[in-house]
Coordinates of C-alpha atoms in Angstrom, one line a residue:
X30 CA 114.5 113.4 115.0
X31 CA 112.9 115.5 112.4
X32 CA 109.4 114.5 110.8
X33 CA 111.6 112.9 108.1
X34 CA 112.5 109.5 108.3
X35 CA 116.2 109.5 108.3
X36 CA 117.9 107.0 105.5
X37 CA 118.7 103.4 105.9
X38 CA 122.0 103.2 108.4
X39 CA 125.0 100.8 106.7
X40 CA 125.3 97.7 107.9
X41 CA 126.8 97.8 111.5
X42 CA 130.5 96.0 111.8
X43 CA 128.7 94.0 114.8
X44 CA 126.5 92.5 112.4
X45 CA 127.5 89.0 111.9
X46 CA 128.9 88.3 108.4
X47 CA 126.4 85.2 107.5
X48 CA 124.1 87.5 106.9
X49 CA 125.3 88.1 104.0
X50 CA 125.6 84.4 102.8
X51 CA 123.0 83.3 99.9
X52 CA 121.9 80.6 102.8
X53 CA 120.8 83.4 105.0
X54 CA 118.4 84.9 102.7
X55 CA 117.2 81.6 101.8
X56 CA 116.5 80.4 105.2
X57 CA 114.6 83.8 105.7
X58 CA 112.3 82.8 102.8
X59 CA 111.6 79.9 104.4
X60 CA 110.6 81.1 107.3
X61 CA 108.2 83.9 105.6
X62 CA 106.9 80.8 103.5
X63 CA 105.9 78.3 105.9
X64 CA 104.6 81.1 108.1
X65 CA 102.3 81.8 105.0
X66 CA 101.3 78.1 104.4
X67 CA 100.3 77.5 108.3
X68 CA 98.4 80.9 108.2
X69 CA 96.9 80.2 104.8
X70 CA 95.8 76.3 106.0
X71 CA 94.4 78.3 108.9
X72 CA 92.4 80.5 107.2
X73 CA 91.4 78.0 104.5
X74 CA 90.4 75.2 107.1
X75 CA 87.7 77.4 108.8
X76 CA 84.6 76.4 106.7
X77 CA 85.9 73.1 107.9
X78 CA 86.5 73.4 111.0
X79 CA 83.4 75.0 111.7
X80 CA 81.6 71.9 110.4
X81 CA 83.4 70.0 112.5
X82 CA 82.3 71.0 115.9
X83 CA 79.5 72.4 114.5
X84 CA 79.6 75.8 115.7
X85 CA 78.3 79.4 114.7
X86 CA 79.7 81.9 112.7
X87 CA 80.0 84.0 116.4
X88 CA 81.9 81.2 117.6
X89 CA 84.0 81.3 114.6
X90 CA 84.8 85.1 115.0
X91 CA 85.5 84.5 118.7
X92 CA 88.5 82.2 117.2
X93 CA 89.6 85.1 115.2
X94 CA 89.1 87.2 117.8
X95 CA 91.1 85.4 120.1
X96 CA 94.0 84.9 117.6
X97 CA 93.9 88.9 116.8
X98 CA 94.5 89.9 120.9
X99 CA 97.2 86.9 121.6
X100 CA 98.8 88.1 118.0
X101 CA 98.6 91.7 118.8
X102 CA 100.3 90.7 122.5
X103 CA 103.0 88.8 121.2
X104 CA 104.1 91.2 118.6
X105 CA 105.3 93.3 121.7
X106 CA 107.1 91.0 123.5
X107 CA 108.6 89.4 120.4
X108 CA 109.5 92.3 119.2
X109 CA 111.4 93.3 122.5
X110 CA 112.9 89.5 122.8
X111 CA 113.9 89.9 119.3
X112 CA 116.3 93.3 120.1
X113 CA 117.6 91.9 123.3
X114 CA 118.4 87.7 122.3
X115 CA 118.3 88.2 118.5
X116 CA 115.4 87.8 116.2
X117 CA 116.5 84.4 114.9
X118 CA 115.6 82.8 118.2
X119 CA 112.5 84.2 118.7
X120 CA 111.5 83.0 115.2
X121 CA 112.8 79.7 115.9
X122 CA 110.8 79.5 119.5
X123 CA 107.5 81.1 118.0
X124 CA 107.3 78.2 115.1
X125 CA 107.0 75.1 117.1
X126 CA 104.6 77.5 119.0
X127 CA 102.6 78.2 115.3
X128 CA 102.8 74.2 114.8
X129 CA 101.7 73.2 118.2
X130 CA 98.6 75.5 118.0
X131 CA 98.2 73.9 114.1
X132 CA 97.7 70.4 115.6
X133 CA 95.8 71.4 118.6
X134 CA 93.2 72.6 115.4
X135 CA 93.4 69.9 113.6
X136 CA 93.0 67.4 116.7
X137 CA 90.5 69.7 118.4
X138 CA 87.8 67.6 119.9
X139 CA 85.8 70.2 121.3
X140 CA 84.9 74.2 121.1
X141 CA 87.2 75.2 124.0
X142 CA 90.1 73.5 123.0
X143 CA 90.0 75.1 119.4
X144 CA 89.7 78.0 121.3
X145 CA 93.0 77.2 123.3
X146 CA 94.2 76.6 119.4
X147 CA 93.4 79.7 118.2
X148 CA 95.0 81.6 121.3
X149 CA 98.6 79.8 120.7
X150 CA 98.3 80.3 117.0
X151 CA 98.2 83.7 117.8
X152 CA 100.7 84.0 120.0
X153 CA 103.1 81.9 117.2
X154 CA 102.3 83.8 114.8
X155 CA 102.4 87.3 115.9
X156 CA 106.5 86.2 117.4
X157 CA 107.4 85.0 114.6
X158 CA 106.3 87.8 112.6
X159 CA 107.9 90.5 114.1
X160 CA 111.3 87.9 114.5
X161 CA 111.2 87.3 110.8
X162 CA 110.9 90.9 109.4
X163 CA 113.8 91.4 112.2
X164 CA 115.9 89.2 110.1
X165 CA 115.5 90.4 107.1
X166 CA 116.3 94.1 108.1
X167 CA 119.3 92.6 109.0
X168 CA 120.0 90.7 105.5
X169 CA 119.3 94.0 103.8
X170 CA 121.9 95.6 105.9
X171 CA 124.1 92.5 105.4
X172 CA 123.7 92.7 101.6
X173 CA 124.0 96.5 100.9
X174 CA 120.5 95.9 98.6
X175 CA 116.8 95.7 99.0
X176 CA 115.3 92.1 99.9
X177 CA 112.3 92.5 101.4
X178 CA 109.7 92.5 99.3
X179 CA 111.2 89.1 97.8
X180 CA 110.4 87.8 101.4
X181 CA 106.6 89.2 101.8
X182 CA 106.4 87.7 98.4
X183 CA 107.1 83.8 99.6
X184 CA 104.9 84.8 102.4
X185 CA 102.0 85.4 99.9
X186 CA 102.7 82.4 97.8
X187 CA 102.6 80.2 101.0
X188 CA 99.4 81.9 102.1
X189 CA 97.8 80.8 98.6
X190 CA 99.1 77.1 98.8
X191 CA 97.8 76.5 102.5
X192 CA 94.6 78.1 101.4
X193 CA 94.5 76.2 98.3
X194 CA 95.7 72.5 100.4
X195 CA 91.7 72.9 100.8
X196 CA 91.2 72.5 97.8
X197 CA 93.4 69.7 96.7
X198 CA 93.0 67.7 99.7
X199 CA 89.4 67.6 99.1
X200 CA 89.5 66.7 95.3
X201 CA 92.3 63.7 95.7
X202 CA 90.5 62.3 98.3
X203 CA 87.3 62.8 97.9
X204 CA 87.0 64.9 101.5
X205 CA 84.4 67.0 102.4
X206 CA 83.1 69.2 105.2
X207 CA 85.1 69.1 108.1
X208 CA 86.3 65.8 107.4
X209 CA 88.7 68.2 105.8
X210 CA 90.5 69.7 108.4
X211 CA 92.0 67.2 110.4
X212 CA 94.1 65.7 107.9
X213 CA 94.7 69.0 106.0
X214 CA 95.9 70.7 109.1
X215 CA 98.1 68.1 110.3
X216 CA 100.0 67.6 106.8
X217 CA 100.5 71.6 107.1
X218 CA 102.4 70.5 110.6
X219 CA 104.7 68.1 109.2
X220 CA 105.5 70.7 106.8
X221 CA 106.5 72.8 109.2
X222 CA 108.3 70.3 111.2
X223 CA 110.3 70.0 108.3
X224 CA 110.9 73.4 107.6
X225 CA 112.0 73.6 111.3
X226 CA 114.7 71.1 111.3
X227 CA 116.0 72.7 108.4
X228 CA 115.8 76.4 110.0
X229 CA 117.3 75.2 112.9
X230 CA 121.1 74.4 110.6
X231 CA 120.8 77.6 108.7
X232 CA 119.0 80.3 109.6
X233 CA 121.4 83.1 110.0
X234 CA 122.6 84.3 113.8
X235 CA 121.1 88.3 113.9
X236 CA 122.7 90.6 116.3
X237 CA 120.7 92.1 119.3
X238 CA 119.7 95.7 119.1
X239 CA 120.8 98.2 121.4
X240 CA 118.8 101.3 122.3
X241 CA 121.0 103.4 124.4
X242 CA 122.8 106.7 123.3
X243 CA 126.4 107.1 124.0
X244 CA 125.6 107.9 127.6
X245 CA 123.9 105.0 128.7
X246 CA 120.3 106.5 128.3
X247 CA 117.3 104.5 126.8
X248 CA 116.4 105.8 123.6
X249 CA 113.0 106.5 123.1
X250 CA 110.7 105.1 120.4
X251 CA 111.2 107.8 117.3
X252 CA 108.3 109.9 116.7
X253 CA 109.1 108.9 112.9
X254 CA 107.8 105.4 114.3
X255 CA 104.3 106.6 114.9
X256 CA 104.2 108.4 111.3
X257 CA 105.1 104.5 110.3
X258 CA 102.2 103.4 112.0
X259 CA 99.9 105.6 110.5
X260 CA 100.7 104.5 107.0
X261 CA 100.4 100.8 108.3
X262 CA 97.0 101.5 109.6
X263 CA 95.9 102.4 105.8
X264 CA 97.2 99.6 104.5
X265 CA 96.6 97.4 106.6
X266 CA 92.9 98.5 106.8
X267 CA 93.0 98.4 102.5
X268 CA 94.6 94.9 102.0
X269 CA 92.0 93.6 105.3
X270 CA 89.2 95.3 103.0
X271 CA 90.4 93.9 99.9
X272 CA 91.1 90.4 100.8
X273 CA 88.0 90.2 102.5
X274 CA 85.5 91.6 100.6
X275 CA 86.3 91.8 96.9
X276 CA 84.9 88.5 95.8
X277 CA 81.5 89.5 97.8
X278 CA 82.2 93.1 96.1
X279 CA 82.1 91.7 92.4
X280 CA 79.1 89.0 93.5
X281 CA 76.9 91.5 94.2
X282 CA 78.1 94.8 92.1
X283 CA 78.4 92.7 89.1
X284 CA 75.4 90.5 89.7
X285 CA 77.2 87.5 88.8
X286 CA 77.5 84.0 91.3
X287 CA 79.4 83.5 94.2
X288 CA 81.8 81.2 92.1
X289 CA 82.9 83.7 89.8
X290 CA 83.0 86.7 92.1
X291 CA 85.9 85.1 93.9
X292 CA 87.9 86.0 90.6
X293 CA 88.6 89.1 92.6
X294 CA 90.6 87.7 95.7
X295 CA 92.5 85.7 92.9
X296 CA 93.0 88.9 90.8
X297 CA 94.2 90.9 94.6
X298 CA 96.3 88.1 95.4
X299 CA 97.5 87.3 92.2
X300 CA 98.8 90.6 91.9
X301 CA 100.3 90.8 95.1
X302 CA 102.8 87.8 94.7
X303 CA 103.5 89.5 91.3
X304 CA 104.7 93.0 92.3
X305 CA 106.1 91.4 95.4
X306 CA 108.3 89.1 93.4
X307 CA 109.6 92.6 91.1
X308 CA 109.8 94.7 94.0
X309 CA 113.2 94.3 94.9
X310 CA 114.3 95.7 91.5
X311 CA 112.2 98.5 91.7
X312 CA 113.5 99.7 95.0
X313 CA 116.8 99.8 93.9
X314 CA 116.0 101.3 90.8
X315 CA 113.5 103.6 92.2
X316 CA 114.0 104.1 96.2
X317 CA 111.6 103.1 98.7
X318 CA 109.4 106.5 98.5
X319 CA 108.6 105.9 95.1
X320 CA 107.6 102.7 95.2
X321 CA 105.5 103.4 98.4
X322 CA 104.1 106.7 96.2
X323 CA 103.2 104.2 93.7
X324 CA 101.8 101.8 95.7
X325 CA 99.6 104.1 97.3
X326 CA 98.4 106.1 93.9
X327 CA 97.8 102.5 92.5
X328 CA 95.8 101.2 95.4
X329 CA 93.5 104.4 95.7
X330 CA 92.9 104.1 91.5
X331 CA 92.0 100.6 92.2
X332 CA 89.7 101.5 95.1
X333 CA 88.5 104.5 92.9
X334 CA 87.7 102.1 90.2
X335 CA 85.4 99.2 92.1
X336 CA 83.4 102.5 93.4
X337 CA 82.7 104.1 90.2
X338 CA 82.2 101.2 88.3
X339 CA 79.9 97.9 87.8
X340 CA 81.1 95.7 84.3
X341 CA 82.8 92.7 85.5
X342 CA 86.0 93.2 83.7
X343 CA 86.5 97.0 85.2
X344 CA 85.9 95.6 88.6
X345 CA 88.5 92.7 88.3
X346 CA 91.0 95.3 86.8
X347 CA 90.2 97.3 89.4
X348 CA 91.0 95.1 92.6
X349 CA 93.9 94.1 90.3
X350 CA 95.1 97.6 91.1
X351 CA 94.3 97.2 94.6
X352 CA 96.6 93.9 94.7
X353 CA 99.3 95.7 93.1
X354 CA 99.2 98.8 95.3
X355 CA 98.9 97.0 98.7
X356 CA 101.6 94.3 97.7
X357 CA 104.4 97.4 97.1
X358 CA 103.3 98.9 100.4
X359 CA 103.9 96.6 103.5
X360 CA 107.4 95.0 102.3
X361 CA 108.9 99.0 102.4
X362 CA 106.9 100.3 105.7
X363 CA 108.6 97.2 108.3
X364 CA 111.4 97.4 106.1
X365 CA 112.1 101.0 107.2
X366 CA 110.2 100.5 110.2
X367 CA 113.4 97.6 111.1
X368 CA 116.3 99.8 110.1
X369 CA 114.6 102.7 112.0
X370 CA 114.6 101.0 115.5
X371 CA 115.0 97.2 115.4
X372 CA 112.4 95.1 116.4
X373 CA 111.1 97.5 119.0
X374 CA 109.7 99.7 116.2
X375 CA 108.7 96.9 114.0
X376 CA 106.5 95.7 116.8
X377 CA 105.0 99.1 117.0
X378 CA 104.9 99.7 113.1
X379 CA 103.6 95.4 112.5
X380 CA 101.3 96.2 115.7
X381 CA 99.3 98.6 113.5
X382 CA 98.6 97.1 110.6
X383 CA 97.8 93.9 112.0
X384 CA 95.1 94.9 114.3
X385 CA 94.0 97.3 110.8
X386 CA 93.8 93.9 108.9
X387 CA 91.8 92.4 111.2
X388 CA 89.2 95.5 112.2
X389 CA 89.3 97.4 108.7
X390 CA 87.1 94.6 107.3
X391 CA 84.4 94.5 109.9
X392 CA 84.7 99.0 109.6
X393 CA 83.7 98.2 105.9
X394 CA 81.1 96.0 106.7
X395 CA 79.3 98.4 108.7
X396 CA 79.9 100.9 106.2
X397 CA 78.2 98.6 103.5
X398 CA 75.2 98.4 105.7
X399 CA 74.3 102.0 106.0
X400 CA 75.6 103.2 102.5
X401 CA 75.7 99.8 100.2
X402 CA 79.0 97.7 99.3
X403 CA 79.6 100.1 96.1
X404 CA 79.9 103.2 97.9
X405 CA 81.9 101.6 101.2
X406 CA 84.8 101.0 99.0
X407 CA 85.7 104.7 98.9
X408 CA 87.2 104.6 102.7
X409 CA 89.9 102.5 101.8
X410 CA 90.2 104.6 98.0
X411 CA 90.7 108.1 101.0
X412 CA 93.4 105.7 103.1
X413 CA 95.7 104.7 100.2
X414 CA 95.5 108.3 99.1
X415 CA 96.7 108.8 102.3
X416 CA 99.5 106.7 102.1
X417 CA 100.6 108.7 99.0
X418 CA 101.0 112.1 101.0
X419 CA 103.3 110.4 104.0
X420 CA 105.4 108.9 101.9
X421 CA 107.3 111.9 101.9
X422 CA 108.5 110.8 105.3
X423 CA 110.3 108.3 103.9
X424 CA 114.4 107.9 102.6
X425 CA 114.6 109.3 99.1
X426 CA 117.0 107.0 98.5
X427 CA 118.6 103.9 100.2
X428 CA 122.0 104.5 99.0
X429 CA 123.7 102.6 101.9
X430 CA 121.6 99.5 100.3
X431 CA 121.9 100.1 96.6

């Protein structure tokens, strides 16, 4: 294969026709959305948590730790699984996985056992990530028409609500500390449960992915794949940064409290959902490389902005950008990662930029310790820039989906 990606391929004739179906895409947005809301109560529930067996924040990052290597591990053999036995029943395996680690969280009496938590959520989660974008490479190909970012976009809203079930849970029943997590965590399971049984009736049959030439021969992973991976390692690394630093970034650059420097995770994430939701359109008005150009340029402006400037209002419009950059990106990288080689390349491609989201932030923090938080946001403002130049990689135009 050239450097070039080559465009989208048509939907096979193998591909089975409920695909297509409105139920299909609908049971796909389920599954991005309670993936979101378990990952979200997750992330949320760790303040909590923490409290609760009264642990340090080292023991805390061994969790995450231990979550990152089992995710990172079972992106490559879901992503296998999902080619061989069809991505719909690797998703549908690694849930009840996702909720069995939830519950061993929420029930965890001791350190070791949230340990044991954190290990199966990873290995959940990072099946059922790979299985889900699977799927929806094969909806797109089903429908003739873009669909992914719609899906990434219900994975974002999710993310917020499970994050925000903190919140609420606290304030209606007067919960604190990690009195919280418990019930939170287990409400988030019945969710799922729910979600599951529901999955189970409709969620669309995908076909297996073959990876032999006419001859019989195994066909190599496409150098274009690696390109892919590249571009998810920016991103990845940018989105980590900005979810995971911009409300310290506008705390201390803009001198103001902790309470309203989180305005810029709402502003990243806020953004996000929003360009996710549009993004559909845009692709097929636009083709994928634009809106990955776009992305990119937007993102490195954003990043640009929060380095050159300290006013409160620049630096919220600023990570606003950011939001709006990295929220275009991801959806069209594993969507042409899927089309490009199944869920073999998407496990490659995901791979990437998951292990870039969860070691990007602690890069930037040693960055912000040797040249100051201002200055440290530059590295991500080089990466989307980055982003801008491979793009050219990608299909001009998905005509085959349009």
């Amino acid at each position: 294969m050239s450097a070039s990606l080559a465009p989208v391929s048509p939907v096979d004739p193998a591909t089975p026709r409920s695909l297509a179906a409105p139920v299909a895409r609908t049971a796909v947005t389920l599954m991005f959305a309670v993936n979101g809301l378990l990952i979200g109560g997750w992330g949320g529930s760790l303040p909590s948590l923490r409290d609760k067996l009264a642990i340090s924040d080292g023991q805390v990052a061994v969790l995450l730790f231990t979550a990152g290597i089992a995710g990172i591990t079972s992106m490559q053999i879901g992503g296998r699984l999902s080619d061989v036995v069809g991505a719909r029943r690797i998703a549908l395996v690694a849930l009840p996985v996702l909720v069995a680690a939830i519950v061993t969280l929420a029930l965890a009496p001791a350190y070791p056992v949230a340990v044991v938590g954190a290990a199966l959520l990873g290995l959940g989660n990072g099946a059922m990530d790979v299985a889900m974008n699977a799927v929806a490479v094969q909806i797109e190909q089903a429908r003739r028409r873009p669909v992914m970012s719609s899906f990434h976009a219900f994975f974002s809203i999710g993310n917020l609500l499970g994050a925000a079930a903190v919140l609420g849970l606290a304030g209606a029943f007067g919960l604190s500390g990690g009195t919280v997590v418990t019930p939170l965590l287990l409400t988030l399971a019945v969710v799922a449960v729910l979600v599951l049984v529901v999955l189970v009736r409709i969620a669309p049959t995908a076909a297996p992915v073959e990876h032999r030439d006419a001859e019989g021969g195994k066909i190599r992973i496409p150098h274009a794949a690696w390109v892919l991976g590249i571009m998810a390692l920016a991103f990845g690394l940018s989105e980590g940064t900005a979810v995971d630093w911009s409300s310290i970034h506008i705390t201390d650059v803009a001198r103001v409290d902790s309470t309203t420097g989180a305005i810029g995770l709402v502003a990243v994430s806020g953004f996000m959902v929003v360009i996710r939701l549009l993004g559909d359109r845009l692709v097929t008005r636009f083709g994928r490389r634009a809106i990955v150009r776009f992305g990119g340029v937007s993102a490195a402006l954003g990043y640009l902005t929060v380095t050159l400037v300290s006013p409160l209002p620049l630096l919220v419009a600023g990570w606003a950008l950011v939001g709006l950059g990295v929220g275009m990106i991801a959806p069209q990288v594993y969507a042409v990662a899927g089309h490009l080689g199944g869920g073999r390349v998407l496990a490659v491609v995901v791979t990437f930029g998951y292990a870039a989201f969860l070691a990007g932030p602690a890069v930037i923090g040693f960055l912000v310790r040797h040249v100051g938080i201002h200055h440290a946001m530059a590295v991500p403002a080089v990466l989307c820039a980055g982003i801008v130049a491979l793009a050219a990689t990608m299909p001009r135009e998905d005509r085959d989906l349009a």
